[in-house]
mmCIF file of C-alpha atoms in Angstrom:
data_model
loop_
_atom_site.group_PDB
_atom_site.id
_atom_site.type_symbol
_atom_site.label_atom_id
_atom_site.label_comp_id
_atom_site.label_asym_id
_atom_site.label_seq_id
_atom_site.Cartn_x
_atom_site.Cartn_y
_atom_site.Cartn_z
ATOM 1 C CA MET G 1069 -40.679 -155.985 -4.058
ATOM 2 C CA ILE G 1070 -43.180 -156.378 -1.206
ATOM 3 C CA SER G 1071 -44.998 -153.177 -0.293
ATOM 4 C CA TYR G 1072 -45.487 -153.378 3.453
ATOM 5 C CA GLU G 1073 -47.384 -150.095 3.315
ATOM 6 C CA SER G 1074 -49.927 -151.674 0.959
ATOM 7 C CA ILE G 1075 -50.249 -154.808 3.090
ATOM 8 C CA PHE G 1076 -50.939 -152.855 6.271
ATOM 9 C CA LYS G 1077 -53.238 -150.419 4.482
ATOM 10 C CA ASN G 1078 -55.420 -153.341 3.393
ATOM 11 C CA MET G 1079 -55.316 -154.908 6.846
ATOM 12 C CA GLY G 1080 -56.101 -151.590 8.492
ATOM 13 C CA GLU G 1081 -59.022 -150.795 6.232
ATOM 14 C CA SER G 1082 -60.478 -154.284 6.768
ATOM 15 C CA ALA G 1083 -60.052 -154.006 10.533
ATOM 16 C CA ARG G 1084 -61.635 -150.544 10.609
ATOM 17 C CA ALA G 1085 -64.662 -151.783 8.653
ATOM 18 C CA ALA G 1086 -64.962 -154.843 10.899
ATOM 19 C CA SER G 1087 -64.845 -152.718 14.041
ATOM 20 C CA LEU G 1088 -67.936 -150.804 12.934
ATOM 21 C CA VAL G 1089 -69.803 -154.095 12.565
ATOM 22 C CA LEU G 1090 -68.693 -155.291 16.004
ATOM 23 C CA GLN G 1091 -69.830 -152.063 17.665
ATOM 24 C CA GLN G 1092 -73.411 -152.770 16.573
ATOM 25 C CA LEU G 1093 -73.585 -156.264 18.054
ATOM 26 C CA PRO G 1094 -75.665 -157.015 21.159
ATOM 27 C CA GLU G 1095 -73.567 -158.369 23.998
ATOM 28 C CA GLU G 1096 -75.299 -161.742 24.046
ATOM 29 C CA ARG G 1097 -74.364 -162.362 20.427
ATOM 30 C CA ILE G 1098 -70.749 -161.522 21.232
ATOM 31 C CA ASN G 1099 -70.866 -163.977 24.133
ATOM 32 C CA ASP G 1100 -72.292 -166.733 21.899
ATOM 33 C CA VAL G 1101 -69.379 -166.275 19.504
ATOM 34 C CA LEU G 1102 -66.848 -166.372 22.354
ATOM 35 C CA ARG G 1103 -68.296 -169.624 23.659
ATOM 36 C CA ALA G 1104 -68.089 -171.054 20.152
ATOM 37 C CA MET G 1105 -64.450 -169.943 19.903
ATOM 38 C CA ALA G 1106 -63.626 -171.662 23.184
ATOM 39 C CA GLN G 1107 -65.208 -174.900 21.979
ATOM 40 C CA ALA G 1108 -63.467 -174.649 18.597
ATOM 41 C CA LEU G 1109 -60.066 -174.364 20.278
ATOM 42 C CA VAL G 1110 -60.699 -177.558 22.216
ATOM 43 C CA THR G 1111 -62.149 -179.342 19.180
ATOM 44 C CA HIS G 1112 -59.071 -178.484 17.105
ATOM 45 C CA THR G 1113 -56.559 -179.306 19.845
ATOM 46 C CA ASP G 1114 -54.725 -181.809 17.643
ATOM 47 C CA CYS G 1115 -54.293 -179.268 14.827
ATOM 48 C CA ILE G 1116 -52.954 -176.682 17.262
ATOM 49 C CA LEU G 1117 -50.545 -179.177 18.839
ATOM 50 C CA GLU G 1118 -49.289 -180.281 15.422
ATOM 51 C CA ALA G 1119 -48.494 -176.684 14.484
ATOM 52 C CA ASN G 1120 -46.952 -176.073 17.884
ATOM 53 C CA HIS G 1121 -44.738 -179.130 17.457
ATOM 54 C CA LYS G 1122 -43.353 -177.614 14.229
ATOM 55 C CA ASP G 1123 -42.627 -174.357 16.042
ATOM 56 C CA MET G 1124 -40.967 -176.173 18.939
ATOM 57 C CA GLU G 1125 -38.743 -178.168 16.604
ATOM 58 C CA SER G 1126 -37.645 -175.014 14.770
ATOM 59 C CA ALA G 1127 -37.045 -173.096 17.977
ATOM 60 C CA ARG G 1128 -35.159 -175.789 19.872
ATOM 61 C CA ASP G 1129 -31.458 -174.947 20.263
ATOM 62 C CA VAL G 1130 -32.220 -171.502 18.801
ATOM 63 C CA VAL G 1131 -34.072 -169.760 21.644
ATOM 64 C CA PRO G 1132 -33.534 -170.010 25.428
ATOM 65 C CA ASP G 1133 -35.291 -172.780 27.340
ATOM 66 C CA THR G 1134 -37.406 -170.183 29.124
ATOM 67 C CA MET G 1135 -38.831 -169.014 25.790
ATOM 68 C CA LEU G 1136 -39.471 -172.628 24.819
ATOM 69 C CA ASP G 1137 -41.613 -172.956 27.940
ATOM 70 C CA ARG G 1138 -43.672 -169.959 26.853
ATOM 71 C CA LEU G 1139 -44.006 -171.362 23.346
ATOM 72 C CA LEU G 1140 -44.957 -174.897 24.347
ATOM 73 C CA LEU G 1141 -48.622 -175.883 24.294
ATOM 74 C CA SER G 1142 -50.261 -179.002 25.685
ATOM 75 C CA LYS G 1143 -53.837 -180.245 25.904
ATOM 76 C CA ASP G 1144 -54.057 -178.753 29.385
ATOM 77 C CA ARG G 1145 -52.724 -175.375 28.267
ATOM 78 C CA ILE G 1146 -55.144 -175.263 25.340
ATOM 79 C CA GLU G 1147 -57.994 -176.091 27.706
ATOM 80 C CA GLN G 1148 -56.810 -173.283 29.984
ATOM 81 C CA MET G 1149 -56.839 -170.877 27.034
ATOM 82 C CA ALA G 1150 -60.352 -172.004 26.129
ATOM 83 C CA GLU G 1151 -61.459 -171.603 29.740
ATOM 84 C CA GLY G 1152 -60.110 -168.057 29.681
ATOM 85 C CA VAL G 1153 -62.316 -167.323 26.659
ATOM 86 C CA ARG G 1154 -65.333 -168.841 28.447
ATOM 87 C CA GLN G 1155 -64.634 -166.655 31.473
ATOM 88 C CA VAL G 1156 -64.488 -163.564 29.247
ATOM 89 C CA SER G 1157 -67.910 -164.495 27.850
ATOM 90 C CA LEU G 1158 -69.329 -164.493 31.391
ATOM 91 C CA LEU G 1159 -68.056 -161.023 32.241
ATOM 92 C CA ALA G 1160 -70.125 -157.899 31.739
ATOM 93 C CA SER G 1161 -68.829 -155.745 28.925
ATOM 94 C CA PRO G 1162 -67.867 -152.216 29.948
ATOM 95 C CA VAL G 1163 -68.862 -150.908 26.509
ATOM 96 C CA GLY G 1164 -71.731 -148.440 26.821
ATOM 97 C CA SER G 1165 -71.518 -148.164 30.597
ATOM 98 C CA VAL G 1166 -72.016 -144.680 31.998
ATOM 99 C CA LEU G 1167 -68.843 -143.650 33.813
ATOM 100 C CA GLU G 1168 -70.113 -140.240 34.878
ATOM 101 C CA SER G 1169 -73.366 -138.301 34.577
ATOM 102 C CA ILE G 1170 -73.684 -134.506 34.700
ATOM 103 C CA ASN G 1171 -76.765 -132.290 34.678
ATOM 104 C CA ARG G 1172 -76.013 -128.660 33.813
ATOM 105 C CA PRO G 1173 -78.063 -125.613 34.936
ATOM 106 C CA ASN G 1174 -78.934 -124.940 31.279
ATOM 107 C CA GLY G 1175 -80.705 -128.303 31.028
ATOM 108 C CA LEU G 1176 -77.971 -130.203 29.172
ATOM 109 C CA HIS G 1177 -77.602 -133.797 30.294
ATOM 110 C CA ILE G 1178 -74.044 -135.134 29.788
ATOM 111 C CA GLU G 1179 -72.987 -138.758 30.032
ATOM 112 C CA LYS G 1180 -69.414 -140.050 29.896
ATOM 113 C CA ARG G 1181 -69.680 -143.528 28.361
ATOM 114 C CA ALA G 1182 -67.126 -146.279 27.772
ATOM 115 C CA VAL G 1183 -66.585 -146.953 24.061
ATOM 116 C CA PRO G 1184 -64.308 -149.286 22.068
ATOM 117 C CA PHE G 1185 -60.988 -148.017 20.770
ATOM 118 C CA GLY G 1186 -61.847 -149.409 17.342
ATOM 119 C CA VAL G 1187 -58.714 -151.204 16.127
ATOM 120 C CA ILE G 1188 -56.048 -152.513 18.499
ATOM 121 C CA GLY G 1189 -52.639 -153.739 17.388
ATOM 122 C CA ILE G 1190 -50.829 -156.309 19.530
ATOM 123 C CA ILE G 1191 -47.121 -157.028 19.008
ATOM 124 C CA PHE G 1192 -45.823 -159.961 21.021
ATOM 125 C CA GLU G 1193 -43.203 -162.677 21.208
ATOM 126 C CA ALA G 1194 -43.373 -166.472 21.457
ATOM 127 C CA ARG G 1195 -46.553 -166.856 23.518
ATOM 128 C CA PRO G 1196 -49.468 -168.407 21.595
ATOM 129 C CA ASN G 1197 -51.812 -167.869 24.540
ATOM 130 C CA VAL G 1198 -51.576 -164.126 23.860
ATOM 131 C CA THR G 1199 -53.164 -164.757 20.448
ATOM 132 C CA VAL G 1200 -56.245 -166.227 22.112
ATOM 133 C CA ASP G 1201 -56.416 -163.778 25.015
ATOM 134 C CA ALA G 1202 -56.000 -160.726 22.793
ATOM 135 C CA GLY G 1203 -58.493 -161.911 20.194
ATOM 136 C CA ALA G 1204 -61.131 -162.738 22.819
ATOM 137 C CA LEU G 1205 -60.751 -159.615 24.947
ATOM 138 C CA CYS G 1206 -60.711 -157.282 21.965
ATOM 139 C CA PHE G 1207 -63.738 -159.008 20.408
ATOM 140 C CA LYS G 1208 -65.658 -158.789 23.706
ATOM 141 C CA THR G 1209 -65.109 -155.016 23.741
ATOM 142 C CA ALA G 1210 -66.062 -154.648 20.041
ATOM 143 C CA ASN G 1211 -62.510 -153.918 18.954
ATOM 144 C CA ALA G 1212 -60.983 -155.377 15.805
ATOM 145 C CA THR G 1213 -57.501 -156.824 16.317
ATOM 146 C CA ILE G 1214 -54.295 -156.929 14.296
ATOM 147 C CA LEU G 1215 -51.852 -159.408 15.832
ATOM 148 C CA ARG G 1216 -48.138 -159.570 15.110
ATOM 149 C CA GLY G 1217 -46.624 -162.538 16.933
ATOM 150 C CA GLY G 1218 -43.034 -163.706 17.004
ATOM 151 C CA LYS G 1219 -41.696 -165.926 14.236
ATOM 152 C CA GLU G 1220 -41.034 -168.695 16.775
ATOM 153 C CA ALA G 1221 -44.800 -169.192 17.214
ATOM 154 C CA PHE G 1222 -45.860 -168.445 13.642
ATOM 155 C CA ASN G 1223 -47.373 -171.849 12.764
ATOM 156 C CA THR G 1224 -49.243 -172.049 16.062
ATOM 157 C CA ASN G 1225 -50.567 -168.493 15.771
ATOM 158 C CA GLN G 1226 -51.635 -169.087 12.178
ATOM 159 C CA VAL G 1227 -53.757 -172.094 13.150
ATOM 160 C CA ILE G 1228 -55.270 -170.387 16.205
ATOM 161 C CA VAL G 1229 -56.235 -167.240 14.285
ATOM 162 C CA SER G 1230 -57.689 -169.354 11.470
ATOM 163 C CA ILE G 1231 -59.853 -171.225 14.001
ATOM 164 C CA MET G 1232 -61.132 -167.973 15.500
ATOM 165 C CA GLN G 1233 -61.755 -166.501 12.044
ATOM 166 C CA ASP G 1234 -63.732 -169.592 11.012
ATOM 167 C CA VAL G 1235 -65.988 -169.116 14.036
ATOM 168 C CA LEU G 1236 -66.547 -165.463 13.121
ATOM 169 C CA GLU G 1237 -67.482 -166.467 9.582
ATOM 170 C CA GLU G 1238 -69.846 -169.189 10.823
ATOM 171 C CA HIS G 1239 -71.667 -166.486 12.802
ATOM 172 C CA ASP G 1240 -71.932 -164.142 9.794
ATOM 173 C CA LEU G 1241 -69.351 -161.740 11.154
ATOM 174 C CA PRO G 1242 -66.302 -160.246 9.408
ATOM 175 C CA ARG G 1243 -63.517 -162.810 9.281
ATOM 176 C CA LEU G 1244 -60.963 -159.987 9.382
ATOM 177 C CA ALA G 1245 -62.108 -158.693 12.763
ATOM 178 C CA ILE G 1246 -59.135 -160.751 14.002
ATOM 179 C CA GLN G 1247 -56.066 -160.703 11.762
ATOM 180 C CA LEU G 1248 -52.547 -162.079 11.967
ATOM 181 C CA VAL G 1249 -49.620 -160.295 10.345
ATOM 182 C CA GLU G 1250 -47.998 -162.993 8.231
ATOM 183 C CA VAL G 1251 -44.946 -160.932 7.260
ATOM 184 C CA LEU G 1252 -42.115 -161.993 9.561
ATOM 185 C CA ASP G 1253 -39.526 -159.452 8.410
ATOM 186 C CA ARG G 1254 -38.571 -157.283 11.395
ATOM 187 C CA GLU G 1255 -38.559 -154.225 9.138
ATOM 188 C CA ALA G 1256 -42.273 -154.709 8.559
ATOM 189 C CA VAL G 1257 -42.884 -153.902 12.227
ATOM 190 C CA SER G 1258 -41.583 -150.375 11.666
ATOM 191 C CA VAL G 1259 -44.137 -149.891 8.884
ATOM 192 C CA LEU G 1260 -46.910 -151.356 11.031
ATOM 193 C CA LEU G 1261 -46.092 -148.843 13.753
ATOM 194 C CA GLN G 1262 -46.751 -145.972 11.325
ATOM 195 C CA GLN G 1263 -50.382 -146.971 10.605
ATOM 196 C CA ARG G 1264 -51.948 -144.371 12.875
ATOM 197 C CA ARG G 1265 -54.762 -143.786 10.382
ATOM 198 C CA TYR G 1266 -56.086 -147.314 10.904
ATOM 199 C CA ILE G 1267 -54.831 -148.500 14.307
ATOM 200 C CA ASP G 1268 -55.952 -146.655 17.429
ATOM 201 C CA VAL G 1269 -53.570 -148.138 19.958
ATOM 202 C CA ILE G 1270 -50.595 -150.528 20.034
ATOM 203 C CA ILE G 1271 -49.911 -152.904 22.933
ATOM 204 C CA PRO G 1272 -46.503 -154.638 22.974
ATOM 205 C CA ARG G 1273 -45.977 -157.804 25.026
ATOM 206 C CA GLY G 1274 -42.545 -159.314 25.418
ATOM 207 C CA GLY G 1275 -39.042 -158.565 26.586
ATOM 208 C CA ALA G 1276 -37.594 -155.171 27.369
ATOM 209 C CA GLY G 1277 -36.000 -154.880 23.907
ATOM 210 C CA LEU G 1278 -39.288 -155.369 22.059
ATOM 211 C CA ILE G 1279 -41.184 -152.986 24.301
ATOM 212 C CA GLN G 1280 -38.516 -150.287 24.072
ATOM 213 C CA ARG G 1281 -38.451 -150.527 20.294
ATOM 214 C CA VAL G 1282 -42.226 -150.171 20.022
ATOM 215 C CA VAL G 1283 -42.341 -147.223 22.410
ATOM 216 C CA GLN G 1284 -39.554 -145.425 20.543
ATOM 217 C CA ASP G 1285 -40.668 -146.155 16.962
ATOM 218 C CA SER G 1286 -44.455 -146.008 17.130
ATOM 219 C CA MET G 1287 -46.500 -143.193 15.656
ATOM 220 C CA ILE G 1288 -49.510 -144.876 17.250
ATOM 221 C CA PRO G 1289 -50.299 -144.361 20.955
ATOM 222 C CA VAL G 1290 -48.776 -147.205 22.997
ATOM 223 C CA ILE G 1291 -49.971 -148.853 26.190
ATOM 224 C CA GLU G 1292 -46.625 -149.898 27.599
ATOM 225 C CA THR G 1293 -46.360 -153.318 29.167
ATOM 226 C CA GLY G 1294 -43.146 -153.853 31.055
ATOM 227 C CA SER G 1295 -40.595 -156.479 31.805
ATOM 228 C CA GLY G 1296 -40.751 -157.934 35.282
ATOM 229 C CA VAL G 1297 -37.812 -157.402 37.610
ATOM 230 C CA CYS G 1298 -40.046 -158.292 40.562
ATOM 231 C CA HIS G 1299 -38.937 -158.150 44.203
ATOM 232 C CA THR G 1300 -39.973 -159.786 47.453
ATOM 233 C CA TYR G 1301 -38.895 -158.202 50.741
ATOM 234 C CA VAL G 1302 -38.875 -160.402 53.863
ATOM 235 C CA ASP G 1303 -39.232 -158.070 56.825
ATOM 236 C CA VAL G 1304 -37.835 -158.552 60.332
ATOM 237 C CA ASP G 1305 -41.402 -159.112 61.532
ATOM 238 C CA ALA G 1306 -42.230 -161.744 58.904
ATOM 239 C CA ASN G 1307 -43.659 -165.170 59.617
ATOM 240 C CA LEU G 1308 -40.664 -167.095 58.292
ATOM 241 C CA GLU G 1309 -42.563 -170.217 57.230
ATOM 242 C CA MET G 1310 -44.964 -168.054 55.241
ATOM 243 C CA ALA G 1311 -42.068 -166.081 53.796
ATOM 244 C CA LEU G 1312 -40.339 -169.279 52.663
ATOM 245 C CA ASP G 1313 -43.463 -170.535 50.922
ATOM 246 C CA ILE G 1314 -44.038 -167.189 49.189
ATOM 247 C CA ALA G 1315 -40.417 -166.761 48.098
ATOM 248 C CA VAL G 1316 -40.145 -170.294 46.698
ATOM 249 C CA ASN G 1317 -43.448 -169.986 44.860
ATOM 250 C CA ALA G 1318 -42.571 -166.571 43.415
ATOM 251 C CA LYS G 1319 -39.295 -167.931 42.032
ATOM 252 C CA VAL G 1320 -39.865 -171.512 40.904
ATOM 253 C CA GLN G 1321 -43.572 -172.008 40.183
ATOM 254 C CA ARG G 1322 -43.035 -170.687 36.638
ATOM 255 C CA PRO G 1323 -39.813 -168.687 36.375
ATOM 256 C CA SER G 1324 -40.187 -167.864 32.674
ATOM 257 C CA VAL G 1325 -43.050 -165.406 33.184
ATOM 258 C CA CYS G 1326 -42.894 -161.695 33.935
ATOM 259 C CA ASN G 1327 -44.439 -161.887 37.428
ATOM 260 C CA SER G 1328 -41.869 -164.310 38.827
ATOM 261 C CA MET G 1329 -39.472 -162.972 41.465
ATOM 262 C CA GLU G 1330 -35.985 -161.940 40.319
ATOM 263 C CA THR G 1331 -34.679 -160.324 43.534
ATOM 264 C CA LEU G 1332 -35.165 -161.295 47.176
ATOM 265 C CA LEU G 1333 -34.390 -158.765 49.906
ATOM 266 C CA VAL G 1334 -34.059 -159.972 53.512
ATOM 267 C CA HIS G 1335 -33.872 -157.894 56.686
ATOM 268 C CA GLU G 1336 -30.550 -158.349 58.484
ATOM 269 C CA GLY G 1337 -32.331 -159.251 61.728
ATOM 270 C CA ILE G 1338 -33.576 -162.562 60.358
ATOM 271 C CA ALA G 1339 -31.182 -163.021 57.419
ATOM 272 C CA LYS G 1340 -29.106 -165.949 58.680
ATOM 273 C CA GLU G 1341 -32.026 -168.079 59.868
ATOM 274 C CA PHE G 1342 -34.119 -167.344 56.803
ATOM 275 C CA LEU G 1343 -31.409 -167.781 54.164
ATOM 276 C CA VAL G 1344 -30.222 -171.129 55.558
ATOM 277 C CA ALA G 1345 -33.808 -172.394 55.425
ATOM 278 C CA LEU G 1346 -34.309 -170.935 51.944
ATOM 279 C CA GLU G 1347 -31.194 -172.672 50.620
ATOM 280 C CA LYS G 1348 -32.604 -176.031 51.696
ATOM 281 C CA LYS G 1349 -35.998 -175.273 50.133
ATOM 282 C CA LEU G 1350 -34.469 -174.239 46.804
ATOM 283 C CA ALA G 1351 -31.953 -177.084 46.573
ATOM 284 C CA SER G 1352 -34.260 -179.453 44.706
ATOM 285 C CA HIS G 1353 -35.114 -176.730 42.178
ATOM 286 C CA HIS G 1354 -31.466 -176.027 41.299
ATOM 287 C CA VAL G 1355 -31.796 -172.269 41.663
ATOM 288 C CA THR G 1356 -28.567 -170.305 41.200
ATOM 289 C CA ILE G 1357 -28.171 -167.632 43.869
ATOM 290 C CA HIS G 1358 -26.603 -164.330 42.797
ATOM 291 C CA GLY G 1359 -25.660 -162.935 46.193
ATOM 292 C CA THR G 1360 -24.077 -159.885 47.741
ATOM 293 C CA PRO G 1361 -20.927 -160.530 49.840
ATOM 294 C CA GLU G 1362 -23.002 -160.638 53.033
ATOM 295 C CA VAL G 1363 -25.322 -163.246 51.542
ATOM 296 C CA LEU G 1364 -22.444 -165.432 50.312
ATOM 297 C CA GLN G 1365 -21.079 -165.588 53.854
ATOM 298 C CA ILE G 1366 -24.274 -167.445 54.784
ATOM 299 C CA ILE G 1367 -25.241 -169.517 51.739
ATOM 300 C CA LYS G 1368 -23.594 -170.724 48.524
ATOM 301 C CA GLY G 1369 -23.912 -168.841 45.268
ATOM 302 C CA ILE G 1370 -22.138 -166.567 42.831
ATOM 303 C CA ALA G 1371 -21.412 -162.879 43.311
ATOM 304 C CA VAL G 1372 -23.797 -160.294 41.932
ATOM 305 C CA ASP G 1373 -22.363 -157.944 39.316
ATOM 306 C CA GLU G 1374 -23.306 -154.452 38.174
ATOM 307 C CA HIS G 1375 -26.106 -155.788 35.973
ATOM 308 C CA SER G 1376 -27.633 -158.388 38.291
ATOM 309 C CA PHE G 1377 -30.274 -156.259 39.956
ATOM 310 C CA SER G 1378 -31.474 -154.918 36.597
ATOM 311 C CA THR G 1379 -31.714 -158.351 34.971
ATOM 312 C CA GLU G 1380 -34.945 -160.172 34.224
ATOM 313 C CA TYR G 1381 -33.639 -163.743 34.267
ATOM 314 C CA ASN G 1382 -36.892 -165.572 33.504
ATOM 315 C CA ASP G 1383 -34.988 -168.630 34.690
ATOM 316 C CA PHE G 1384 -33.858 -170.456 37.836
ATOM 317 C CA ASP G 1385 -31.632 -167.554 38.913
ATOM 318 C CA LEU G 1386 -32.266 -165.305 41.900
ATOM 319 C CA ASN G 1387 -30.612 -162.171 43.230
ATOM 320 C CA VAL G 1388 -30.418 -162.069 47.019
ATOM 321 C CA ALA G 1389 -29.404 -159.084 49.163
ATOM 322 C CA ILE G 1390 -29.557 -158.213 52.850
ATOM 323 C CA VAL G 1391 -30.956 -154.824 53.906
ATOM 324 C CA SER G 1392 -30.776 -153.076 57.241
ATOM 325 C CA SER G 1393 -34.286 -151.625 57.309
ATOM 326 C CA LEU G 1394 -37.666 -151.357 55.629
ATOM 327 C CA ASP G 1395 -36.660 -148.005 54.158
ATOM 328 C CA ASP G 1396 -33.508 -149.529 52.651
ATOM 329 C CA ALA G 1397 -35.679 -152.161 51.008
ATOM 330 C CA ILE G 1398 -37.988 -149.477 49.606
ATOM 331 C CA LEU G 1399 -35.027 -147.495 48.254
ATOM 332 C CA HIS G 1400 -33.512 -150.575 46.611
ATOM 333 C CA ILE G 1401 -36.775 -151.631 44.981
ATOM 334 C CA ASN G 1402 -37.639 -148.161 43.708
ATOM 335 C CA ARG G 1403 -34.160 -147.941 42.188
ATOM 336 C CA TYR G 1404 -34.372 -151.207 40.251
ATOM 337 C CA THR G 1405 -38.111 -151.734 39.788
ATOM 338 C CA THR G 1406 -39.614 -152.133 36.339
ATOM 339 C CA HIS G 1407 -42.907 -151.014 37.945
ATOM 340 C CA HIS G 1408 -44.484 -154.459 37.627
ATOM 341 C CA SER G 1409 -45.079 -156.339 40.903
ATOM 342 C CA GLU G 1410 -43.427 -156.089 44.332
ATOM 343 C CA ALA G 1411 -44.167 -157.848 47.629
ATOM 344 C CA ILE G 1412 -43.549 -157.515 51.342
ATOM 345 C CA VAL G 1413 -43.865 -160.366 53.834
ATOM 346 C CA THR G 1414 -44.468 -159.073 57.353
ATOM 347 C CA ASP G 1415 -46.845 -159.330 60.277
ATOM 348 C CA ASN G 1416 -46.340 -155.615 60.967
ATOM 349 C CA VAL G 1417 -49.337 -153.822 59.460
ATOM 350 C CA VAL G 1418 -47.719 -150.396 59.741
ATOM 351 C CA SER G 1419 -44.629 -151.578 57.846
ATOM 352 C CA ALA G 1420 -46.799 -153.204 55.209
ATOM 353 C CA GLN G 1421 -48.792 -150.024 54.729
ATOM 354 C CA ARG G 1422 -45.637 -147.901 54.392
ATOM 355 C CA PHE G 1423 -44.168 -150.331 51.862
ATOM 356 C CA MET G 1424 -47.343 -150.549 49.810
ATOM 357 C CA ASN G 1425 -47.800 -146.776 49.717
ATOM 358 C CA LEU G 1426 -44.211 -145.913 48.753
ATOM 359 C CA ILE G 1427 -43.324 -148.619 46.240
ATOM 360 C CA ASP G 1428 -43.733 -147.376 42.662
ATOM 361 C CA CYS G 1429 -45.266 -150.273 40.746
ATOM 362 C CA SER G 1430 -48.515 -151.396 39.154
ATOM 363 C CA THR G 1431 -49.268 -154.119 41.725
ATOM 364 C CA VAL G 1432 -48.026 -154.389 45.300
ATOM 365 C CA TYR G 1433 -48.523 -157.367 47.629
ATOM 366 C CA HIS G 1434 -48.658 -157.946 51.366
ATOM 367 C CA ASN G 1435 -48.078 -161.568 52.383
ATOM 368 C CA ALA G 1436 -48.691 -163.049 48.927
ATOM 369 C CA SER G 1437 -46.686 -164.188 45.911
ATOM 370 C CA THR G 1438 -46.111 -161.846 42.976
ATOM 371 C CA ARG G 1439 -47.218 -164.718 40.727
ATOM 372 C CA PHE G 1440 -50.824 -163.545 41.130
ATOM 373 C CA THR G 1441 -50.363 -160.518 38.859
ATOM 374 C CA ASP G 1442 -52.435 -162.022 36.112
ATOM 375 C CA GLY G 1443 -55.757 -161.162 34.499
ATOM 376 C CA PHE G 1444 -57.230 -164.616 35.111
ATOM 377 C CA GLU G 1445 -56.191 -164.570 38.776
ATOM 378 C CA PHE G 1446 -57.690 -161.079 39.160
ATOM 379 C CA GLY G 1447 -61.013 -162.297 37.795
ATOM 380 C CA PHE G 1448 -60.677 -160.631 34.386
ATOM 381 C CA GLY G 1449 -61.080 -163.935 32.517
ATOM 382 C CA ALA G 1450 -57.871 -163.248 30.606
ATOM 383 C CA GLU G 1451 -55.540 -160.310 30.151
ATOM 384 C CA ILE G 1452 -54.153 -158.267 27.315
ATOM 385 C CA GLY G 1453 -50.942 -157.597 29.262
ATOM 386 C CA ILE G 1454 -49.582 -156.011 32.430
ATOM 387 C CA SER G 1455 -49.368 -152.262 32.024
ATOM 388 C CA THR G 1456 -46.465 -150.677 33.905
ATOM 389 C CA GLN G 1457 -47.242 -147.114 32.846
ATOM 390 C CA LYS G 1458 -49.424 -144.636 34.714
ATOM 391 C CA LEU G 1459 -51.698 -143.246 32.005
ATOM 392 C CA HIS G 1460 -55.034 -144.852 31.048
ATOM 393 C CA ALA G 1461 -54.342 -148.369 32.305
ATOM 394 C CA ARG G 1462 -52.103 -149.891 34.969
ATOM 395 C CA GLY G 1463 -51.540 -153.464 36.123
ATOM 396 C CA PRO G 1464 -53.331 -156.475 34.587
ATOM 397 C CA MET G 1465 -55.407 -155.157 31.703
ATOM 398 C CA GLY G 1466 -58.815 -156.673 31.257
ATOM 399 C CA LEU G 1467 -61.892 -155.435 29.440
ATOM 400 C CA GLN G 1468 -62.072 -151.935 30.928
ATOM 401 C CA ALA G 1469 -58.521 -151.186 29.754
ATOM 402 C CA LEU G 1470 -59.581 -151.891 26.161
ATOM 403 C CA THR G 1471 -62.078 -149.052 26.111
ATOM 404 C CA SER G 1472 -61.808 -145.309 25.783
ATOM 405 C CA TYR G 1473 -64.714 -142.979 26.481
ATOM 406 C CA LYS G 1474 -66.643 -140.197 24.858
ATOM 407 C CA TYR G 1475 -69.212 -137.682 26.040
ATOM 408 C CA PHE G 1476 -72.840 -137.987 25.002
ATOM 409 C CA VAL G 1477 -74.598 -134.637 25.381
ATOM 410 C CA PHE G 1478 -78.408 -134.489 25.303
ATOM 411 C CA GLY G 1479 -80.233 -131.209 24.848
ATOM 412 C CA THR G 1480 -83.643 -129.719 24.156
ATOM 413 C CA GLY G 1481 -82.554 -126.975 21.789
ATOM 414 C CA GLN G 1482 -79.928 -125.192 23.924
ATOM 415 C CA ILE G 1483 -77.646 -122.688 22.187
ATOM 416 C CA ARG G 1484 -74.642 -120.976 23.700
ATOM 417 C CA SER G 1485 -74.861 -117.239 24.280
#
């Protein structure tokens, strides 16, 4: 019988030892390794695509089309992943930076410095790009990584991690600084989540079910990333052409991802004109409208039900409702938000400010698509996830979110009386 406890003990001990090696590396050496990883991903594109083809064939007709889109890799997507690693190599590491400095009357000098967590566990679903992003970001911040991806992407993840491990080995660094959990049994996840002795923090990335399970079962501190029931509110004072462009982009540019729009709210003062124009814009994309009765008097669609406004479709489906005021829009969004990304389109600066101040989410937009909630788009090079909680990290998590801090206290012989 397989002892999951033994497997994760060995992985944890190896990761802990590797993290101590990483913490002693100069930043330039870390950057050299990252650049080599980026090049290795491109060099081994054919191997990655071959493994991804196996995963796609196994997943077809088993998982939703939206998940297939997340799973699918191409030469362009691999190049984008490699470019993300290159961008991470160009960023300054927060590790060692002084966050606060205090001089006490007794002569003690105190510095609050950013430090690595040590070992970070990532649990995610069928998104091979997360394997690369997580490995690169954690390595940049001198954290060892234990990755547990979904079974749908197992072959792809295995090849990607092997490529990154080979680069580590070529640079005389611990191969097991980046590890992939190769046990696919769901029960093994429960054992992994008990490894508090070895893993400092767990970050789940995936659907609401996965995230909820990790939050509920983990003995390890969790940075909660959330599902994306994202809203766009088109205000009475909106530029309607701009609003159309933003709404269409937020819904159809890549509907399978967590920052795509799931609900559109429209002020009653411009509802008829805007919705008729929107219907024409969306026609070629075959978006199914889930509308309230008022909406369905204006455009075609199906009626919303009790679950519609809480649903993350990740598909060509869109909830549409008409509201009577800005405050009604705020109330609706704060009721159904998953605290991810919300947007207002308006030329009224006062309304925009009220919306942005009162909406409870990690990222709020004025006159822009929610699709920009992304570490690469924010200039982080890549991201480890979108945090929807309020402690430690919030929004797209880049390098700073992968550090903790400790106090360095310098004295000249002081003793406490």
